Coordinates of C-alpha atoms in Angstrom, one line a residue:
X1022 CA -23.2 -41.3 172.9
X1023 CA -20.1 -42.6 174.7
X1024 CA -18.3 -39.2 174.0
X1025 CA -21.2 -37.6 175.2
X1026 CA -21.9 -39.2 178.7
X1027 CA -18.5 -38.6 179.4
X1028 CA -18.8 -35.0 178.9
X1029 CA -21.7 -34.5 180.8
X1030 CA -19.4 -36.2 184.2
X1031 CA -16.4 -33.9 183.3
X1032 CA -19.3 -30.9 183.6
X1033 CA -19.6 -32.1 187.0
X1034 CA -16.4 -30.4 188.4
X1035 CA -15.2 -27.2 188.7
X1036 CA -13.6 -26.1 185.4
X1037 CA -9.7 -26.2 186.6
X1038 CA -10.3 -29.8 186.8
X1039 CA -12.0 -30.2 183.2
X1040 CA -8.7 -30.4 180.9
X1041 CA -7.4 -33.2 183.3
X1042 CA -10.1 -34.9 183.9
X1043 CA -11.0 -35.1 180.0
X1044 CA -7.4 -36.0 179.5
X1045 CA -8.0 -39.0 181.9
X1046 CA -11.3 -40.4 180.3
X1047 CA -9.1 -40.0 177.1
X1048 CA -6.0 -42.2 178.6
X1049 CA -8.9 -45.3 180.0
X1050 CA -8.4 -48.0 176.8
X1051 CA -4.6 -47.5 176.8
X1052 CA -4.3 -48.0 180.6
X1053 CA -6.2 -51.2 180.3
X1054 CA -4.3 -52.0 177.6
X1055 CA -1.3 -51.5 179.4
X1056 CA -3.0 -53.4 182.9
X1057 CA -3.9 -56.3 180.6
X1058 CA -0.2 -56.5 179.1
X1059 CA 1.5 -56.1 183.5
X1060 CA -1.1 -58.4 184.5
X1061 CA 0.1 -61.5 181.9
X1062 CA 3.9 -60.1 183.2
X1063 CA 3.0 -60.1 186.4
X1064 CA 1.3 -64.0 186.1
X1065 CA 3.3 -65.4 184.2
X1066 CA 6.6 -64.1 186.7
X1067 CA 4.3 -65.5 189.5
X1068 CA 2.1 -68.4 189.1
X1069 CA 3.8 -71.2 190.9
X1070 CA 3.1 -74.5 188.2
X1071 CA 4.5 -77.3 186.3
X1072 CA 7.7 -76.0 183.8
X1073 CA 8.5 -77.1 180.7
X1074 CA 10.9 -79.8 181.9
X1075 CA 7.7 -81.6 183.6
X1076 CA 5.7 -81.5 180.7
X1077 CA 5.1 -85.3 178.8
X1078 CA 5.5 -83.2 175.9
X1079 CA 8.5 -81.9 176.1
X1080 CA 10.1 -84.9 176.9
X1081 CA 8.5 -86.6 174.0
X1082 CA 11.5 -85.8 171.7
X1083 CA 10.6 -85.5 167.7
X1084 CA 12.5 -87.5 165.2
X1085 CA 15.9 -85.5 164.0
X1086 CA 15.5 -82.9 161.7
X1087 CA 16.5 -83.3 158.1
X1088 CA 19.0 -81.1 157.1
X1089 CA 16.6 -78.2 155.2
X1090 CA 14.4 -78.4 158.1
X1091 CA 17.1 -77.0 160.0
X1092 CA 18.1 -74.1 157.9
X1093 CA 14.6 -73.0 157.8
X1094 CA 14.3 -72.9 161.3
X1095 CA 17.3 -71.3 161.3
X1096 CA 15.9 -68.8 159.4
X1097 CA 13.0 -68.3 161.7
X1098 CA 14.9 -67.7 164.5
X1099 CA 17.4 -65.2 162.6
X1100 CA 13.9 -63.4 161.8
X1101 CA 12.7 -63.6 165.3
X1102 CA 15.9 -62.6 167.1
X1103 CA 16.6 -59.1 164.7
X1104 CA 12.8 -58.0 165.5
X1105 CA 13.3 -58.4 169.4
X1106 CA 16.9 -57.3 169.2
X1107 CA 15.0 -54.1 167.6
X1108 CA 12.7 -53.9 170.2
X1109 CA 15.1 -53.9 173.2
X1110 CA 17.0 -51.0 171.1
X1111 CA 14.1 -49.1 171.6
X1112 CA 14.4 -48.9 175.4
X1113 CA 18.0 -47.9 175.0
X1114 CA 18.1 -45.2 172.5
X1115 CA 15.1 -43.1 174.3
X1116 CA 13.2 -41.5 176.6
X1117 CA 9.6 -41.8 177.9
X1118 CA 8.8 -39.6 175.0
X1119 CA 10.6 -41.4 172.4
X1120 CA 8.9 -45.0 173.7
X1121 CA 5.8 -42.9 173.9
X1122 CA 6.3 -42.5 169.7
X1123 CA 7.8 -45.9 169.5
X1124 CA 4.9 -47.5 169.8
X1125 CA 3.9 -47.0 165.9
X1126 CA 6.9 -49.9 165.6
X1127 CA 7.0 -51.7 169.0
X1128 CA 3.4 -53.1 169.5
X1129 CA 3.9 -55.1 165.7
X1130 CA 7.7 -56.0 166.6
X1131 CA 6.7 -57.6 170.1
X1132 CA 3.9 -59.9 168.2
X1133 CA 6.1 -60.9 165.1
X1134 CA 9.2 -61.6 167.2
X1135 CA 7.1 -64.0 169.0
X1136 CA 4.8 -65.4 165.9
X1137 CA 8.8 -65.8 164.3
X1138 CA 9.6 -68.3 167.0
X1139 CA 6.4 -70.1 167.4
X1140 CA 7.2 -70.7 163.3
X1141 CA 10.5 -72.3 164.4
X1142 CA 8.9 -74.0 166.9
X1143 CA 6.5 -75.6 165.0
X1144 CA 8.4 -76.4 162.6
X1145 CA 10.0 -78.4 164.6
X1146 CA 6.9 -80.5 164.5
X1147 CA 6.5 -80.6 160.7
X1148 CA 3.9 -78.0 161.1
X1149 CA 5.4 -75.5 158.2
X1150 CA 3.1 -72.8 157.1
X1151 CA 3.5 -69.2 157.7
X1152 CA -0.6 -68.2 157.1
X1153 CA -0.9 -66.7 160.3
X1154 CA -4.4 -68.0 161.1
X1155 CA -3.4 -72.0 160.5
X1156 CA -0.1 -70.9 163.0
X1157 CA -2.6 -69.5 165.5
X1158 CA -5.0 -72.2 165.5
X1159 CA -1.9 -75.0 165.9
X1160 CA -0.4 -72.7 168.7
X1161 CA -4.0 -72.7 170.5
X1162 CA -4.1 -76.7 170.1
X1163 CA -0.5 -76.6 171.8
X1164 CA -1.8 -74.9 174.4
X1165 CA -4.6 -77.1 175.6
X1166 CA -2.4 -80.3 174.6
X1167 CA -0.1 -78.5 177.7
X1168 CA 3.1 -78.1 175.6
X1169 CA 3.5 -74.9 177.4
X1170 CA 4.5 -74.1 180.9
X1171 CA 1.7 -73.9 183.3
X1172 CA 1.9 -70.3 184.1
X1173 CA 0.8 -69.4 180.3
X1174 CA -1.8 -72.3 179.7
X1175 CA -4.6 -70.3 180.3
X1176 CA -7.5 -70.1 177.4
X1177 CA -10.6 -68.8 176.2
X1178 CA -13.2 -71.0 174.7
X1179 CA -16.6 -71.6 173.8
X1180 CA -19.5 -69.7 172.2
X1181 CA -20.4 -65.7 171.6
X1182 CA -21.2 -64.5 175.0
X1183 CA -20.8 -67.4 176.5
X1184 CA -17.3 -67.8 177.0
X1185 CA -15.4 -70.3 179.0
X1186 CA -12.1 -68.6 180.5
X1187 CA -10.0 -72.2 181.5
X1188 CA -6.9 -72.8 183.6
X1189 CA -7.1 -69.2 185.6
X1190 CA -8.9 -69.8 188.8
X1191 CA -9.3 -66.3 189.7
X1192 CA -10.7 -64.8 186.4
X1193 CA -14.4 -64.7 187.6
X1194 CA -13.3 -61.9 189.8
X1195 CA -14.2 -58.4 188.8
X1196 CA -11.0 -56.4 187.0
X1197 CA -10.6 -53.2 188.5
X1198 CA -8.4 -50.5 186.8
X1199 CA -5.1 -50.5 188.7
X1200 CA -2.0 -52.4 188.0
X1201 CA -2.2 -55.6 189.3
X1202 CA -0.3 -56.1 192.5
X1203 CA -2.1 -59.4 193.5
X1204 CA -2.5 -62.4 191.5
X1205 CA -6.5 -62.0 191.9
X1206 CA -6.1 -59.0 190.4
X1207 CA -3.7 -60.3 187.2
X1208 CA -5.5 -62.9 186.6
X1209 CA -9.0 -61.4 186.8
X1210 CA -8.0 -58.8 184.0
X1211 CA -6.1 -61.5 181.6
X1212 CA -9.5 -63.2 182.3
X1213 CA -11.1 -59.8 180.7
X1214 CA -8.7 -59.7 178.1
X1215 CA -9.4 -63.2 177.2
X1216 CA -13.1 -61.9 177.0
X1217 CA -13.0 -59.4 175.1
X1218 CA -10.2 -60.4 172.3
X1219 CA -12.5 -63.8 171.6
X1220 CA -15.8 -61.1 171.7
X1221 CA -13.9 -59.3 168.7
X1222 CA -12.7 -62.4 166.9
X1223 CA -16.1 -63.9 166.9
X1224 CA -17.3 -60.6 165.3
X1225 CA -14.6 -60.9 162.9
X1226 CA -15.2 -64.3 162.3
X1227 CA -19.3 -63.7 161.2
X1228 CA -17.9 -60.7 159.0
X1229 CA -15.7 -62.9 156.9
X1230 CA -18.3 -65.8 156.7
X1231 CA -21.2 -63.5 156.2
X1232 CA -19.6 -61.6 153.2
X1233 CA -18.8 -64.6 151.3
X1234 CA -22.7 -65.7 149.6
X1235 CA -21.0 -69.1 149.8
X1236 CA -20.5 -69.7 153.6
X1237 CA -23.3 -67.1 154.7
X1238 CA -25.6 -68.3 157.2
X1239 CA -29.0 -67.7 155.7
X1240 CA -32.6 -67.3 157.0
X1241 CA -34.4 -70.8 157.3
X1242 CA -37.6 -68.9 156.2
X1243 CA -36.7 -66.2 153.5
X1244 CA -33.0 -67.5 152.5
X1245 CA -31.5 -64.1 152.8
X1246 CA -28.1 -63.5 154.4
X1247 CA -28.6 -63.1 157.8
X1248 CA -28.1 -59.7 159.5
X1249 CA -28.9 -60.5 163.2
X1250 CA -27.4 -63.5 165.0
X1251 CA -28.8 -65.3 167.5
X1252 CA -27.2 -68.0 169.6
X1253 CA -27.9 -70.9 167.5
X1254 CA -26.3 -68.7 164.8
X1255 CA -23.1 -67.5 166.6
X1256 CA -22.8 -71.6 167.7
X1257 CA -22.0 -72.2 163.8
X1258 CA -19.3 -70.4 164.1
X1259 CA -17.5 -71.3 167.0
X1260 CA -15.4 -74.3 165.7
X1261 CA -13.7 -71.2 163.1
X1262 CA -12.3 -69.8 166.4
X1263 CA -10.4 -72.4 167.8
X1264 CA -9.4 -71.4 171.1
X1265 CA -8.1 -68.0 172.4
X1266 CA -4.9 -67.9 174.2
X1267 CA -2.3 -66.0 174.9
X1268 CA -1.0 -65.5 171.1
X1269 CA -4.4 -64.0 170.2
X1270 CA -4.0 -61.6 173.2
X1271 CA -0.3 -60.5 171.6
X1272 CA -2.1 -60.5 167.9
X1273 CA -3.7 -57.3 169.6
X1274 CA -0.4 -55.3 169.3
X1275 CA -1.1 -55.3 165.7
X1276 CA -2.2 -51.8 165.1
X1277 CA -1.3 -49.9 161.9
X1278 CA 0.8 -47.0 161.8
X1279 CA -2.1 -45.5 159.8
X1280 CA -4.8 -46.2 162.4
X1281 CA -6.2 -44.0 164.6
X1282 CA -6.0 -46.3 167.4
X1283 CA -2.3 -45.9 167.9
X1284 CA -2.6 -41.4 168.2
X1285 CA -5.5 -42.6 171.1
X1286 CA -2.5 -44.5 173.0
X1287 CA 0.8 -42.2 172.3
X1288 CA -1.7 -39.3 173.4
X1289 CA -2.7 -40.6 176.5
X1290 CA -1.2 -40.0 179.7
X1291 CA 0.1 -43.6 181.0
X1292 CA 3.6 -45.2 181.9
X1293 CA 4.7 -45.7 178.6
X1294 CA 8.6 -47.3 179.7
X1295 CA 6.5 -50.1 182.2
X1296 CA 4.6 -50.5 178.9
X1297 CA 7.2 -51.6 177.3
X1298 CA 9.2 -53.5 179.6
X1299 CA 6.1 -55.8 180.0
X1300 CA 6.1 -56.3 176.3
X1301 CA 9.6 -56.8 176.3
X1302 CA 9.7 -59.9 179.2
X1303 CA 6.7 -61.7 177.8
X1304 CA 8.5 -61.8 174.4
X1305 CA 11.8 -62.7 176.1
X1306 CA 9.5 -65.5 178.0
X1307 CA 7.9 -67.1 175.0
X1308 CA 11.1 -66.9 172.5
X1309 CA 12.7 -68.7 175.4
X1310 CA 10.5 -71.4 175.8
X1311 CA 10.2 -72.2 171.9
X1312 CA 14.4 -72.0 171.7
X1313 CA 14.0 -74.7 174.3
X1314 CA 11.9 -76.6 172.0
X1315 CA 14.4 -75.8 168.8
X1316 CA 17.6 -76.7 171.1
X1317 CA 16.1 -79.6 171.5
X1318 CA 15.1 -80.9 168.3
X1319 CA 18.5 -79.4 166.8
X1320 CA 20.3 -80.9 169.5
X1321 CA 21.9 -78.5 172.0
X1322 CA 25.4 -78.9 170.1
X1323 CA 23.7 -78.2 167.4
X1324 CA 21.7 -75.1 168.6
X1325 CA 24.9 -73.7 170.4
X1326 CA 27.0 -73.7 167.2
X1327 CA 24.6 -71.6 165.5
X1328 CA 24.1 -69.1 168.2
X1329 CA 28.1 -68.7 168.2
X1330 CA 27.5 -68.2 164.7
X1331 CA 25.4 -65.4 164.8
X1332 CA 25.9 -61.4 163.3
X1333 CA 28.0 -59.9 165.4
X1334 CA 25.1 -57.1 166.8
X1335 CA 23.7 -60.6 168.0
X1336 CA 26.6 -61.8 169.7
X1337 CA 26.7 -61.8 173.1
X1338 CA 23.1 -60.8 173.4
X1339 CA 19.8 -61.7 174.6
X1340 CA 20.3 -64.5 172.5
X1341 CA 23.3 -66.3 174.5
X1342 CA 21.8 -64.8 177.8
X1343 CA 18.9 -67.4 176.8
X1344 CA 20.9 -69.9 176.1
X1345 CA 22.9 -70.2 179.7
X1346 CA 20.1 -69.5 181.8
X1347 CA 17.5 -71.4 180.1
X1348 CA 18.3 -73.5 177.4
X1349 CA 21.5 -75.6 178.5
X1350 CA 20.1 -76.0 182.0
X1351 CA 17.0 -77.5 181.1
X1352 CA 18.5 -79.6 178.0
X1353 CA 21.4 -80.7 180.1
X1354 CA 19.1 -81.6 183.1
X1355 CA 17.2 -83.5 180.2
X1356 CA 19.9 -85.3 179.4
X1357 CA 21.4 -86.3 182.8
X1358 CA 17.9 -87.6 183.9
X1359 CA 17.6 -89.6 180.5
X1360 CA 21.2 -91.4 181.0
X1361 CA 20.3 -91.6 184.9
X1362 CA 17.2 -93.7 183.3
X1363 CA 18.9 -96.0 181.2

């Protein structure tokens, strides 16, 4: 039907315009995909709110590490740090058309260097699992607990259609389909995003539930497996969900090389290097903020040994980068204001 109605408009114009017009309808989802991806950039390099060193949690400091603790998040890291350090290759081995065809690798890489470090970081905090839904869930309580800067704090809850988007004051705007050059406008398509990504987990949520006879929710009057939800019904499932933040929204880059989802976006006709650059900072954002976390749990001697450590395709990377500019700064700071205090 969809495919339909949009033929019907291309009809509409005289037939030179008909190839690129049809080419355009085709290039809509990956545009928003890409809009939704600038906009969190774009907020999270402009939204003027408390930092990690102003955060109670951050200064509540965990108990030191025991020694295997450390290696493991060691290990982590090491995991986390060869995925990004194979996404940034990707920008410098190719043109637009080889990021265009990267994407079969780069949407995964950008998500599981990021789920990597939130490991690490949660580790940190004797949370060690790698199931990927119990590292979601703790990373969504996180969130709301503000153990995060400000900027990425913003969440999704509540039930099936009736979704709550919280800490983004300009979400209930309309989205419109430009890149965002306002925060009204960034904000009000993360807001979408938000929207949309808890829409398809709840629907993924009811299939998993619904296919098992022993969690099914059942008719009250026949005790058949229910096929149509109501609200009452899609209310029993909410507490599966947890929130949605801004790891869900990342979980989205999860595509399979095998899927024709990924042909729809290396077809279309977008800005396929701004694509990735936007991947590329928010991953360099959140692995710095959870190698805060490590450093600090570690110890920033600690931390620093290891990172001189490192392969030597790692040294003198992203990695140290990190470490100047945002690590050692903020732990330092940490430590001056703590001996200050005493």
């Amino acid at each position: 039907m969809k495919e339909k109605e949009e033929e019907n408009i291309i009809s509409m114009y005289p037939e030179e315009q008909k190839q690129l017009d049809k080419e355009w309808y085709k290039s809509i989802p990956a545009q928003v995909f890409l809009n939704y991806f600038f906009a969190i950039n774009y907020h999270l390099d402009h939204y003027e709110g408390m930092g990690l060193q102003q955060l109670a949690y951050f200064k509540d400091v965990p108990a030191e590490l025991p020694e295997e603790d450390v290696e493991a998040i060691k290990k982590l890291l090491l995991n986390s740090w060869n995925t990004e350090y194979a996404l940034r290759t990707t920008a410098e081995l190719g043109d637009e058309n080889y990021i265009r065809n990267a994407l079969h690798w780069t949407f995964p890489q950008a998500y599981y260097a990021v789920f990597a470090s939130l490991q690490a970081f949660l580790y940190t905090r004797q949370i060690k699992t790698s199931n990927e839904s119990l590292v979601m869930r703790e990373a969504g309580r996180l969130i709301v607990k503000n153990a995060y800067p400000q900027a990425m704090s913003f969440y999704a809850s509540g039930h099936f259609d009736d979704f709550r988007i919280n800490r983004l004051p300009l979400a209930h705007y309309k989205p419109g389909l430009q890149i965002a050059g306002k925060e009204l406008e960034a904000q009000s398509q993360i807001g979408q995003f938000l929207k949309t990504t808890r829409r398809m987990k709840a629907k993924s949520v009811r299939q998993q539930v619904q296919a098992n006879p022993n969690t099914a929710i059942r008719s009250s009057r026949t005790g058949e497996v229910l096929q149509k939800f109501g609200p009452q019904h899609w209310q029993q499932l909410t507490w599966r969900m947890g929130y949605t933040t801004l790891f869900d929204l990342l979980a989205r880059l999860r595509i399979s090389n095998s899927h024709r989802e990924i042909e729809r976006f290396v077809q279309a006709d977008i800005d396929f290097r701004l694509f990735h650059e936007s991947l590329l900072q928010i991953v360099s954002y959140l692995n710095g903020i959870h190698e805060c976390y490590v450093a600090q749990a570690m110890s920033l001697q600690q931390y620093e040994a290891f990172v001189q450590e490192l392969p030597a395709y790692l040294q003198n990377s992203f990695v140290a980068a990190r470490l100047q500019d945002k690590v050692k700064p903020l732990l330092q700071d940490d430590e001056q204001q703590l001996r200050t205090a005493a």
